[in-house]
Coordinates of C-alpha atoms and ligand atoms in Angstrom, one line a residue:
M1 CA 99.1 66.1 139.0
S2 CA 102.8 66.6 139.8
D3 CA 104.6 69.8 139.7
I4 CA 107.2 70.0 136.6
I5 CA 110.1 72.4 137.7
H6 CA 112.4 71.6 139.0
L7 CA 116.6 72.8 139.3
L8 CA 119.1 71.7 136.9
P9 CA 122.2 69.5 138.8
D10 CA 125.2 71.9 138.8
S11 CA 127.0 70.7 136.6
V12 CA 124.5 70.3 133.6
A13 CA 123.6 74.6 134.9
N14 CA 127.9 74.5 134.4
Q15 CA 128.1 73.6 131.1
I16 CA 125.2 75.6 129.6
A17 CA 126.8 78.3 131.2
A18 CA 130.2 77.3 130.4
G19 CA 129.3 78.2 126.2
E20 CA 129.7 81.5 127.0
V21 CA 132.9 82.1 128.3
V22 CA 134.7 78.7 126.8
Q23 CA 134.1 79.1 123.3
R24 CA 136.6 77.4 122.3
P25 CA 140.4 76.8 122.6
A26 CA 141.5 80.4 122.7
S27 CA 138.7 80.9 125.1
V28 CA 140.1 79.7 127.1
V29 CA 144.4 80.8 126.4
K30 CA 142.4 84.7 126.6
E31 CA 140.8 83.4 130.2
L32 CA 143.8 81.9 131.7
L33 CA 146.5 84.9 130.3
E34 CA 144.1 87.3 131.7
N35 CA 143.9 85.9 135.6
A36 CA 147.9 86.1 135.7
I37 CA 148.6 88.8 134.0
D38 CA 145.8 90.4 137.2
A39 CA 147.9 88.3 138.9
G40 CA 150.7 90.2 138.7
A41 CA 153.0 87.7 136.2
T42 CA 156.1 88.7 134.5
D43 CA 156.6 85.9 132.7
I44 CA 154.3 83.7 131.6
T45 CA 154.9 80.4 129.5
I46 CA 152.2 79.0 126.9
K47 CA 151.8 75.2 125.9
I48 CA 149.7 74.1 123.3
V49 CA 148.7 70.7 121.7
D50 CA 147.1 69.7 119.4
A51 CA 145.4 73.1 118.8
G52 CA 144.7 73.4 122.8
R53 CA 142.2 70.5 121.9
T54 CA 144.2 68.1 124.0
L55 CA 146.7 70.4 126.5
I56 CA 146.8 74.7 127.6
Q57 CA 149.4 74.6 130.1
I58 CA 149.2 78.7 130.9
T59 CA 152.3 79.1 133.5
D60 CA 152.8 82.2 135.6
N61 CA 155.0 83.6 138.6
G62 CA 152.2 85.6 139.5
D63 CA 150.9 86.5 143.1
G64 CA 149.9 82.7 143.4
M65 CA 146.4 81.2 145.5
S66 CA 145.7 80.0 149.3
E67 CA 145.0 76.4 149.7
T68 CA 141.4 77.7 150.1
D69 CA 141.1 79.9 147.3
V70 CA 142.3 77.6 144.9
R71 CA 139.0 76.0 145.6
M72 CA 136.8 78.9 145.5
A73 CA 138.1 80.2 142.4
F74 CA 136.5 78.1 140.5
E75 CA 133.0 78.2 141.9
R76 CA 130.4 80.2 140.0
H77 CA 131.0 83.9 141.0
A78 CA 133.8 83.2 142.9
T79 CA 136.2 86.4 142.2
S80 CA 138.5 88.5 144.2
K81 CA 138.3 91.2 141.9
I82 CA 135.2 93.3 142.8
R83 CA 133.5 93.6 146.3
N84 CA 129.8 95.1 145.0
A85 CA 128.2 96.4 142.5
E86 CA 130.1 99.9 142.4
D87 CA 133.5 98.1 142.3
I88 CA 132.7 97.4 138.3
F89 CA 132.3 101.0 137.3
A90 CA 135.8 101.4 139.0
I91 CA 137.3 97.9 137.0
T92 CA 141.0 97.9 136.1
S93 CA 141.6 93.8 135.9
M94 CA 140.7 92.5 133.2
G95 CA 138.7 90.1 135.0
F96 CA 135.7 90.2 137.2
R97 CA 132.9 88.3 136.9
G98 CA 133.9 85.1 138.3
E99 CA 133.2 82.4 135.9
A100 CA 136.5 81.7 134.0
L101 CA 138.0 79.3 135.7
A102 CA 133.8 77.6 137.1
S103 CA 133.5 77.9 132.6
I104 CA 136.5 76.6 132.1
A105 CA 136.3 72.8 135.2
A106 CA 132.9 72.3 133.2
V107 CA 134.0 71.3 130.2
S108 CA 137.4 70.0 130.8
H109 CA 140.4 68.6 132.6
V110 CA 141.6 70.8 135.1
E111 CA 144.8 70.4 136.9
V112 CA 145.9 73.6 138.8
K113 CA 149.2 74.0 140.9
T114 CA 149.5 77.4 142.8
R115 CA 152.1 78.7 145.5
R116 CA 152.3 82.1 147.1
P117 CA 155.4 84.1 147.8
D118 CA 155.0 83.1 151.5
D119 CA 154.1 80.3 151.7
D120 CA 155.9 76.7 152.3
C121 CA 154.1 74.4 150.1
G122 CA 151.5 75.3 147.4
T123 CA 148.1 73.5 146.9
R124 CA 147.6 71.1 144.2
L125 CA 144.4 70.6 142.1
V126 CA 142.3 68.5 140.4
I127 CA 139.1 69.3 138.9
K128 CA 137.2 67.2 136.5
A129 CA 133.9 68.5 134.8
S130 CA 132.9 70.4 137.6
E131 CA 133.2 67.4 140.2
V132 CA 137.3 67.6 142.7
E133 CA 139.1 65.1 142.2
S134 CA 141.5 65.4 144.8
Q135 CA 143.4 68.7 145.9
E136 CA 147.1 68.2 148.5
P137 CA 150.1 69.7 149.5
V138 CA 152.5 70.3 146.9
S139 CA 155.7 71.8 145.6
C140 CA 156.1 73.8 143.5
A141 CA 157.7 77.4 142.3
V142 CA 155.7 80.5 143.2
G143 CA 153.1 82.0 140.8
T144 CA 150.3 79.1 139.4
S145 CA 150.7 76.9 136.9
F146 CA 146.9 75.8 135.2
I147 CA 147.0 72.3 132.5
V148 CA 143.7 72.0 130.7
K149 CA 143.0 69.2 129.2
N150 CA 140.5 67.7 126.8
L151 CA 138.9 70.3 126.6
F152 CA 134.7 69.8 125.9
F153 CA 135.0 65.9 125.8
N154 CA 131.9 65.9 128.1
I155 CA 129.7 67.5 124.9
P156 CA 130.8 66.4 122.0
A157 CA 128.5 68.5 119.2
R158 CA 131.4 71.4 121.1
R159 CA 134.0 69.4 120.3
K160 CA 132.9 69.2 116.6
F161 CA 132.2 72.4 115.8
L162 CA 136.2 73.6 116.3
K163 CA 137.6 74.1 112.8
T164 CA 140.8 72.5 112.1
N165 CA 143.7 72.7 114.1
Q166 CA 145.3 75.6 111.8
T167 CA 142.2 78.0 112.3
E168 CA 142.0 77.2 116.0
Q169 CA 145.9 78.5 116.4
K170 CA 145.1 81.4 114.8
F171 CA 142.0 82.0 116.9
I172 CA 144.4 81.6 119.8
F173 CA 147.3 83.8 118.9
N174 CA 145.0 86.2 118.3
E175 CA 144.0 85.9 122.2
I176 CA 147.7 85.7 122.5
Y177 CA 149.0 88.7 120.8
Q178 CA 146.3 91.0 122.4
I179 CA 147.6 90.4 125.6
A180 CA 151.1 90.6 124.7
L181 CA 150.3 93.7 122.4
A182 CA 149.3 95.1 125.4
H183 CA 151.8 94.1 128.2
C184 CA 155.0 95.0 127.2
G185 CA 156.7 94.6 130.8
V186 CA 155.6 91.1 130.4
S187 CA 157.5 88.0 129.2
F188 CA 155.7 85.6 126.7
T189 CA 157.2 81.9 125.9
I190 CA 154.9 79.9 123.7
Y191 CA 155.3 76.3 122.4
T192 CA 153.2 75.0 120.0
D193 CA 152.6 70.9 119.7
E194 CA 156.2 70.5 122.0
N195 CA 158.3 72.8 119.6
L196 CA 159.3 76.4 121.1
F197 CA 156.9 78.6 118.9
A198 CA 158.1 82.1 120.3
K199 CA 159.6 83.7 122.7
Y200 CA 158.9 87.9 124.1
P201 CA 161.1 89.2 125.4
E202 CA 160.2 92.0 128.3
T203 CA 160.6 95.1 125.6
N204 CA 158.9 98.1 124.6
L205 CA 156.0 98.4 122.3
K206 CA 157.8 99.4 118.8
Q207 CA 159.9 96.6 119.6
R208 CA 156.9 94.4 121.1
I209 CA 154.5 95.2 116.9
G210 CA 158.4 94.0 115.6
A211 CA 158.7 91.3 117.1
I212 CA 155.1 89.6 116.7
F213 CA 154.3 90.8 113.6
G214 CA 158.2 91.2 111.5
R215 CA 160.6 94.0 112.0
K216 CA 159.8 95.6 108.7
L217 CA 156.3 96.6 110.1
E218 CA 158.9 98.0 113.1
T219 CA 160.2 100.8 111.2
Q220 CA 156.9 101.7 109.1
L221 CA 155.8 102.1 112.3
L222 CA 154.6 106.8 113.6
P223 CA 154.4 107.3 117.3
I224 CA 151.2 108.6 117.7
E225 CA 150.2 110.4 121.1
G226 CA 147.2 113.0 122.3
Q227 CA 146.3 114.0 125.2
T228 CA 142.7 116.0 127.1
S229 CA 142.0 116.0 130.7
I230 CA 139.4 113.2 130.4
V231 CA 141.5 110.7 127.7
A232 CA 145.0 109.8 127.0
I233 CA 146.1 108.2 123.6
H234 CA 148.8 107.1 122.3
G235 CA 150.6 103.8 120.4
F236 CA 152.2 103.6 116.3
V237 CA 150.5 104.0 113.1
G238 CA 151.1 102.5 110.2
T239 CA 152.5 104.4 107.3
P240 CA 150.4 104.9 104.5
E241 CA 152.4 102.1 102.2
T242 CA 152.1 99.4 105.4
A243 CA 148.0 99.8 104.6
K244 CA 147.3 96.2 104.0
K245 CA 143.7 94.3 102.4
H246 CA 142.6 93.2 105.8
S247 CA 142.1 94.8 109.3
Y248 CA 144.1 92.1 111.3
L249 CA 146.3 94.0 111.9
Q250 CA 144.0 97.2 113.4
Y251 CA 144.7 97.0 117.6
L252 CA 142.3 99.1 119.9
F253 CA 143.6 99.2 124.0
V254 CA 141.5 100.9 126.5
N255 CA 143.3 100.5 130.3
Q256 CA 145.1 97.5 128.5
R257 CA 142.3 95.5 127.0
F258 CA 141.6 95.1 123.9
F259 CA 138.2 96.3 122.3
R260 CA 136.4 97.2 118.3
Q261 CA 135.2 99.8 117.9
K262 CA 133.7 101.0 114.4
N263 CA 133.1 105.0 115.6
F264 CA 137.1 104.3 116.7
Q265 CA 138.2 102.1 113.7
A266 CA 136.5 104.3 110.8
A267 CA 138.4 107.9 113.2
I268 CA 141.7 106.6 112.2
M269 CA 140.6 105.7 108.6
R270 CA 139.5 109.1 108.2
A271 CA 142.8 110.8 109.4
Y272 CA 144.9 108.5 106.2
Q273 CA 142.3 110.4 104.2
N274 CA 143.8 111.4 100.5
L275 CA 147.0 108.8 101.3
I276 CA 145.2 105.8 100.5
T277 CA 142.8 103.9 99.0
A278 CA 139.1 103.4 101.1
K279 CA 140.1 99.3 100.9
D280 CA 143.0 100.0 102.8
Y281 CA 143.5 98.8 105.8
P282 CA 146.8 100.9 107.4
P283 CA 147.5 99.0 111.0
F284 CA 147.5 100.2 114.0
F285 CA 147.7 99.5 118.0
V286 CA 146.2 102.7 120.2
F287 CA 146.0 102.3 123.6
F288 CA 143.7 105.0 125.4
D289 CA 144.2 105.9 129.4
I290 CA 140.9 106.7 131.3
N291 CA 139.3 107.1 134.3
P292 CA 137.5 103.9 134.3
A293 CA 134.4 105.7 135.7
H294 CA 134.8 107.2 131.7
I295 CA 133.9 103.5 130.2
D296 CA 131.5 101.1 130.7
V297 CA 132.9 97.4 130.1
N298 CA 129.9 95.5 130.8
I299 CA 128.6 95.4 127.8
H300 CA 129.3 92.5 125.9
P301 CA 129.7 88.6 127.7
T302 CA 133.0 88.7 126.4
K303 CA 134.9 91.9 126.8
T304 CA 135.4 93.0 123.6
E305 CA 133.2 96.1 122.9
I306 CA 133.5 98.7 125.5
K307 CA 131.2 101.3 125.6
F308 CA 132.7 105.8 126.2
V309 CA 130.7 108.2 128.1
E310 CA 132.9 110.3 126.2
E311 CA 133.3 108.5 122.7
Y312 CA 132.9 112.1 120.9
N313 CA 135.1 113.8 122.0
V314 CA 137.8 110.5 122.4
V315 CA 137.1 110.0 118.6
Q316 CA 137.9 113.8 117.3
L317 CA 141.0 113.5 119.8
L318 CA 142.0 109.9 118.2
E319 CA 141.3 111.2 115.1
A320 CA 142.9 114.4 114.8
T321 CA 146.0 112.9 116.6
V322 CA 146.5 110.4 114.4
K323 CA 146.6 113.2 111.4
H324 CA 148.7 115.1 113.7
S325 CA 151.4 111.8 113.5
L326 CA 150.9 111.3 109.5
G327 CA 151.8 114.7 108.8
K328 CA 154.5 115.6 111.7
N329 CA 155.8 112.9 110.0
N330 CA 155.6 114.2 106.0
V331 CA 153.5 111.3 104.5
V332 CA 152.0 113.0 101.5
P333 CA 150.1 110.8 98.9
S334 CA 152.2 109.2 96.6
L335 CA 152.4 110.4 93.3
D336 CA 149.4 108.5 90.8
F337 CA 150.5 106.9 87.7
S338 CA 147.2 107.9 85.8
D339 CA 147.6 111.7 87.1
E340 CA 148.2 113.7 83.9
T341 CA 150.9 116.1 85.9
N342 CA 153.0 113.2 85.9
Y343 CA 153.6 112.3 82.7
S344 CA 154.5 115.5 81.6
D345 CA 157.0 114.9 84.8
L346 CA 157.7 111.9 83.0
F347 CA 158.5 113.6 79.6
A348 CA 160.2 115.7 80.6
T349 CA 162.8 113.4 81.9
A350 CA 163.3 111.6 79.1
A351 CA 163.5 114.2 76.8
G352 CA 166.1 115.6 79.6
R353 CA 169.7 115.4 78.0
D354 CA 170.9 113.2 81.0
V355 CA 168.9 110.5 79.6
K356 CA 171.2 107.6 78.4
L357 CA 170.0 105.5 75.7
P358 CA 171.0 102.3 76.5
S359 CA 173.4 100.0 74.6
L360 CA 172.1 97.2 72.8
D361 CA 173.5 93.6 74.9
I362 CA 171.7 90.6 72.9
N363 CA 172.2 87.4 74.7
P364 CA 172.7 85.1 71.2
H365 CA 172.6 82.2 73.9
Y366 CA 168.7 83.4 75.1
N367 CA 165.6 81.4 74.0
P368 CA 162.8 82.7 75.3
F369 CA 160.5 79.6 73.9
E370 CA 162.5 76.7 75.8
S371 CA 159.9 74.8 76.8
S372 CA 161.0 74.1 80.2
P373 CA 162.6 76.2 82.7
K374 CA 166.8 76.2 83.1
S375 CA 165.9 74.4 86.1
T376 CA 169.6 73.8 86.9
S377 CA 170.7 77.3 85.7
A378 CA 171.6 79.6 89.3
G379 CA 172.4 82.8 87.1
S380 CA 169.0 82.9 85.6
G381 CA 166.2 84.4 87.6
I382 CA 164.1 87.8 88.6
G383 CA 167.4 89.4 89.4
G384 CA 169.1 88.8 87.0
K385 CA 168.7 88.3 83.2
S386 CA 164.9 87.3 82.0
S387 CA 164.7 84.0 81.9
F388 CA 161.3 83.1 82.6
S389 CA 159.8 80.5 80.4
M390 CA 156.1 81.5 79.6
P391 CA 153.0 79.1 78.9
H392 CA 152.6 79.2 75.2
K393 CA 149.3 81.0 75.1
Q394 CA 147.9 82.4 71.3
S395 CA 145.8 84.9 73.4
T396 CA 147.3 88.2 72.0
Q397 CA 143.9 90.0 71.1
N398 CA 144.4 93.2 72.1
W399 CA 148.2 93.6 71.7
E400 CA 148.2 93.1 67.9
Q401 CA 145.2 95.4 68.1
L402 CA 147.1 98.3 69.6
F403 CA 150.9 97.2 67.5
D404 CA 148.5 97.0 64.6
A405 CA 150.7 94.0 64.0
A406 CA 150.0 90.6 61.8
P407 CA 149.1 88.0 64.6
R408 CA 151.8 85.9 65.8
Q409 CA 153.8 82.5 66.0
A410 CA 154.9 81.1 68.9
A411 CA 157.8 79.4 67.3
I412 CA 159.6 82.4 66.3
P413 CA 162.1 84.4 67.9
I414 CA 160.7 86.8 70.8
Q415 CA 162.5 89.2 69.9
Q416 CA 161.2 89.1 66.1
T417 CA 158.0 89.1 67.3
F418 CA 158.0 92.1 69.0
R419 CA 159.9 93.6 66.3
S420 CA 157.5 92.5 63.8
A421 CA 154.8 93.2 66.1
L422 CA 156.2 97.1 66.5
N423 CA 157.3 97.0 63.0
N424 CA 154.9 98.3 59.6
E425 CA 156.0 100.4 56.6
E426 CA 155.7 103.5 58.3
H427 CA 158.3 102.9 60.6
S428 CA 162.4 102.0 60.0
Q429 CA 163.7 99.4 60.8
Q430 CA 165.5 102.0 63.5
E431 CA 163.3 103.2 65.3
T432 CA 160.9 100.0 65.5
G433 CA 162.0 98.2 68.8
M434 CA 163.8 100.7 70.5
C435 CA 162.8 100.8 74.8
M436 CA 164.0 103.3 76.6
Q437 CA 164.2 103.0 80.4
I438 CA 162.5 106.2 82.4
Q439 CA 163.2 106.0 86.2
K440 CA 163.9 102.5 86.4
K441 CA 160.7 102.4 86.7
Y442 CA 158.9 102.3 83.0
I443 CA 160.1 101.4 79.5
L444 CA 158.5 103.8 77.2
T445 CA 158.2 102.0 73.9
Q446 CA 155.7 103.3 70.2
G447 CA 153.3 101.0 68.5
K448 CA 151.6 102.2 65.2
T449 CA 148.6 104.0 67.4
G450 CA 151.2 106.4 70.1
L451 CA 153.3 105.6 73.0
M452 CA 153.6 103.2 75.5
L453 CA 154.2 103.1 78.7
I454 CA 155.0 100.1 80.7
D455 CA 155.5 100.3 84.1
I456 CA 158.0 97.1 84.8
K457 CA 157.1 95.9 87.8
R458 CA 152.8 95.7 87.3
A459 CA 153.7 94.4 84.3
H460 CA 156.5 91.8 85.7
S461 CA 154.0 90.4 88.6
R462 CA 151.0 90.1 85.7
I463 CA 154.5 88.0 84.1
L464 CA 155.0 85.6 87.4
Y465 CA 151.7 85.6 88.3
E466 CA 150.0 84.0 85.0
K467 CA 153.5 81.8 84.7
F468 CA 152.8 80.3 88.6
L469 CA 149.2 80.3 87.5
A470 CA 149.9 77.7 85.3
Q471 CA 152.5 75.6 87.0
L472 CA 150.0 75.4 89.3
Q473 CA 147.4 74.2 87.8
C474 CA 149.3 71.3 86.5
T475 CA 152.8 69.4 87.1
K476 CA 155.3 69.5 90.2
Q477 CA 157.6 72.7 89.1
L478 CA 161.5 71.8 88.4
T479 CA 163.7 73.2 91.7
Q480 CA 167.4 74.5 91.3
R481 CA 168.7 73.4 94.4
T482 CA 171.0 76.3 96.2
I483 CA 174.6 75.7 96.5
V484 CA 174.3 76.2 100.1
P485 CA 171.1 75.5 102.0
I486 CA 169.7 79.4 103.7
R487 CA 168.1 79.8 106.7
I488 CA 165.5 82.4 107.4
E489 CA 164.0 83.3 110.2
T490 CA 160.6 84.0 110.7
T491 CA 158.0 85.5 113.2
A492 CA 155.3 83.1 115.4
H493 CA 153.0 85.1 113.2
E494 CA 155.3 84.1 109.6
M495 CA 155.4 81.2 110.4
S496 CA 152.0 80.2 111.0
V497 CA 151.2 81.4 107.3
L498 CA 154.5 80.1 106.0
Q499 CA 153.5 76.5 106.9
E500 CA 150.0 77.0 105.8
I501 CA 151.6 77.4 102.1
L502 CA 154.7 75.6 102.2
P503 CA 152.5 72.7 99.8
Q504 CA 151.3 74.9 96.9
L505 CA 154.9 76.4 97.4
A506 CA 156.7 72.9 96.9
E507 CA 154.4 72.4 93.8
L508 CA 156.3 75.9 92.5
G509 CA 159.6 74.9 93.0
F510 CA 160.0 75.6 96.6
E511 CA 162.1 73.3 98.2
I512 CA 161.6 74.2 102.1
E513 CA 162.3 72.6 105.8
H514 CA 160.6 73.5 108.6
F515 CA 163.7 73.4 110.7
G516 CA 162.0 74.1 114.2
N517 CA 160.5 77.2 115.9
T518 CA 161.0 79.4 113.6
T519 CA 163.3 79.1 111.4
F520 CA 163.1 77.8 107.8
V521 CA 165.9 75.7 105.7
I522 CA 165.7 77.0 102.0
H523 CA 167.5 74.0 99.5
G524 CA 165.6 74.9 96.2
T525 CA 164.2 77.6 94.4
P526 CA 161.5 77.8 91.5
A527 CA 164.0 78.7 88.2
D528 CA 162.6 82.1 88.7
V529 CA 163.6 83.0 92.0
E530 CA 167.0 83.7 92.7
A531 CA 168.6 82.6 96.0
V532 CA 170.4 85.3 97.5
Q533 CA 166.9 86.5 96.7
V534 CA 164.5 84.6 98.0
E535 CA 164.4 85.5 101.8
G536 CA 162.5 88.5 101.5
I537 CA 160.9 87.2 98.6
I538 CA 159.7 84.6 100.7
H539 CA 158.7 87.5 104.3
Q540 CA 157.2 89.6 101.2
C541 CA 155.2 86.2 99.8
I542 CA 153.8 85.8 103.0
A543 CA 152.2 89.3 103.9
E544 CA 150.8 89.4 100.5
Y545 CA 149.5 86.3 100.5
E546 CA 147.5 86.9 104.0
E547 CA 146.8 90.6 102.6
G548 CA 145.0 88.1 99.3
K549 CA 141.3 87.9 99.3
A550 CA 141.1 85.6 96.7
V551 CA 139.1 82.7 97.2
N552 CA 141.2 79.7 95.4
V553 CA 144.4 79.4 97.1
H554 CA 146.5 78.5 93.8
E555 CA 145.1 82.4 92.7
R556 CA 145.9 83.8 95.9
I557 CA 150.2 81.5 96.1
A558 CA 150.3 82.9 92.7
L559 CA 149.4 86.3 93.7
A560 CA 151.5 86.6 96.9
L561 CA 154.5 84.9 95.0
A562 CA 153.9 87.5 91.7
K563 CA 153.8 90.2 93.7
S564 CA 156.7 89.8 95.5
A565 CA 158.7 88.2 92.8
A566 CA 158.1 91.3 91.1
L567 CA 159.6 93.1 93.6
Y568 CA 162.7 92.2 93.2
R569 CA 163.4 92.5 89.7
N570 CA 166.8 94.3 88.4
P571 CA 165.7 98.2 87.9
T572 CA 168.3 98.5 85.5
M573 CA 166.8 96.7 82.0
Q574 CA 169.0 95.9 78.3
P575 CA 167.0 96.7 75.7
D576 CA 167.0 93.0 74.4
E577 CA 165.8 92.3 77.5
M578 CA 163.3 95.5 77.4
Q579 CA 161.6 93.4 74.5
I580 CA 161.8 90.2 75.7
F581 CA 160.0 91.6 78.5
I582 CA 156.9 93.1 76.9
A583 CA 156.6 89.9 74.5
Q584 CA 155.7 88.0 77.4
L585 CA 153.7 90.9 78.5
F586 CA 151.4 90.5 75.4
Q587 CA 151.5 87.0 75.8
C588 CA 149.5 87.2 79.5
S589 CA 145.7 86.9 78.7
E590 CA 145.4 90.4 80.2
H591 CA 148.3 92.4 79.6
N592 CA 147.1 95.9 81.0
L593 CA 146.7 94.9 84.5
S594 CA 149.7 93.9 86.5
A595 CA 148.5 90.9 88.8
D596 CA 146.6 92.4 91.1
G597 CA 144.7 94.6 89.2
K598 CA 146.9 97.7 89.0
R599 CA 147.1 99.9 85.5
A600 CA 150.1 98.3 84.1
V601 CA 150.3 99.9 80.6
V602 CA 148.9 103.5 79.5
L603 CA 149.0 104.2 75.8
L604 CA 150.0 108.0 75.1
D605 CA 147.2 108.0 71.3
Y606 CA 149.7 110.2 68.7
A607 CA 146.6 112.4 68.2
E608 CA 146.7 112.9 71.6
I609 CA 150.8 114.2 71.4
F610 CA 149.4 116.4 68.5
K611 CA 146.9 117.4 69.8
K612 CA 148.8 119.0 72.8
F613 CA 150.9 120.6 71.2
N614 CA 149.1 122.1 68.7
S615 CA 146.0 123.2 71.6
Ligands
ADP701 P1 138.0 86.5 138.0 O1 139.3 86.5 137.1 O2 136.6 87.3 137.7 O3 137.7 87.2 139.1 P2 137.8 83.8 137.7 O4 136.7 83.1 137.2 O5 138.8 83.8 136.4 O6 137.5 84.6 137.9 O7 139.0 83.5 138.4 C1 138.4 83.1 139.6 C2 139.7 83.9 141.1 O8 140.7 83.5 140.6 C3 140.4 84.8 139.9 O9 139.5 86.1 140.6 C4 141.3 85.6 141.5 O10 141.8 85.9 142.7 C5 141.9 83.6 141.4 N1 143.0 82.9 140.5 C6 142.4 83.0 138.7 N2 143.3 82.3 138.2 C7 145.4 83.3 139.2 C8 145.9 83.1 139.2 N3 146.8 82.7 137.7 N4 147.0 83.6 139.3 C9 146.5 84.1 140.7 N5 145.4 83.8 140.6 C10 144.3 83.0 140.4
MG702 MG1 139.5 86.1 134.6

């Protein structure tokens, strides 16, 4: 019988090994960027076509390679970064396994042009599926340019396994962000499908965070700093208000290398205890500088898990450092509305002398039951007089109980509805329907069984949410054209999200055109959104959308837009507006909670109030 064991051909062995390093286009971007950083580049250009399936090009102005080195670089275990096993324990560069280029070349078409500063002429090398096709001298700039085409052309199963372009592009940007955050001294220029996507010039950490994740976050960052004999910590954490429902903005770096570590994340979250809920994730960008001998980077093939020798001490220091920063910056827990003591504060203000009772100012032309939104009235909108038209709903069960009123009929004017809802024999006409705005935040009104406090922004988010959701589920909404097109600039990150949600925003009545790069132009808005506020609303909506957990895209969009638009409500309300507002709220299927499930209405029982005075 003949022997059965044989060696796999190199090309097959390389393909198999490549699977560990190159899982998707983002892996190629990561490896090539790390090599460029290791080569001392200060300026890196990234070009991505078709989310990296068709082309990934990374050009750097680093050290370049000699004619021999560029050929060697593609051999497995070829590296200039370590020479012996001990070196692994003192590793300061990003790479060291010498596997990346060999792996990439095994599953794609690669073209490299490279020149060292002292060489007159550079080298061009072409490799397809690990086979060298050509190598020749070429005139090129100092540094190295890698072009990786047709990734996984020889592994169709891998190609099929890739997700949508949008998702693959997100993976790519995550890699770019990790490297760009850790190397603020390096400038990055990013092109996607031939368009300039973003440019991050050389800067400091704070501004780099702002360039990537938005200028708003940049203004809400608190610096952190801590040091012991073994480790130094620096970076930024977000104020409690910046906490998100997701952990995408949590970045840890050790010696400028991104890593993940549950214990470190938990330590930072502990520092925020009582400042945010357990479900919220504060943004953080924390950098550890430590002697490489005190960490082990070799435990994970893609090197994002790192083991610290003195983990316990480092975690302790981390928690203390973040706590110190939060304390120093006077970050105190925000007042909880459900707290009893706050009620008394509220009432103290309400009873105070300087509280002005609102004067009555009724718009006689207003008809809240108009069936179509006022698509052409430029003055209508969230910031102006109430003008949102609600989907006609009969589900008013609870609010009738609350007011103990007769069932409503949809055709009667809303003011009247409100009055009749509040009205009953025990209250005189004057008392009923009287609303008072408190601290510009709440509406105080009286029902039959008690006083009712409504959180205006929360209630508004509910009204808008139900409206937007209803709109998304039926036909396209009317748009009010803006007189002058409004240009808005987004961050690179915001741009990809906005592109994703443009179709739904269009259904809601937004007319937004992608003007190239990170610029969008708004030609029209829904009737509920005023042109002057649209820029803020869009930025906010993107952030909210990202945080949203709902799987249903319509719900996520409606919630994101409702929450952002609610923030732009004009805080001062006229009595008639308050009445309409309350009636609209109680037409919602769930009127006690804001769009995102926070308490929007508090009822103070007359019996309880009575008890308070008589106990
Ligand atoms: P590693 O980075 O682990 O050493 P790679 O396969 O990524 O392994 O790269 C192999 C070698 O090729 C590197 O050690 C380096 O000497 C060289 N190299 C790769 N990319 C570049 C670049 N952009 N500029 C200069 N040299 C590079
Ligand atoms: Mg490398």
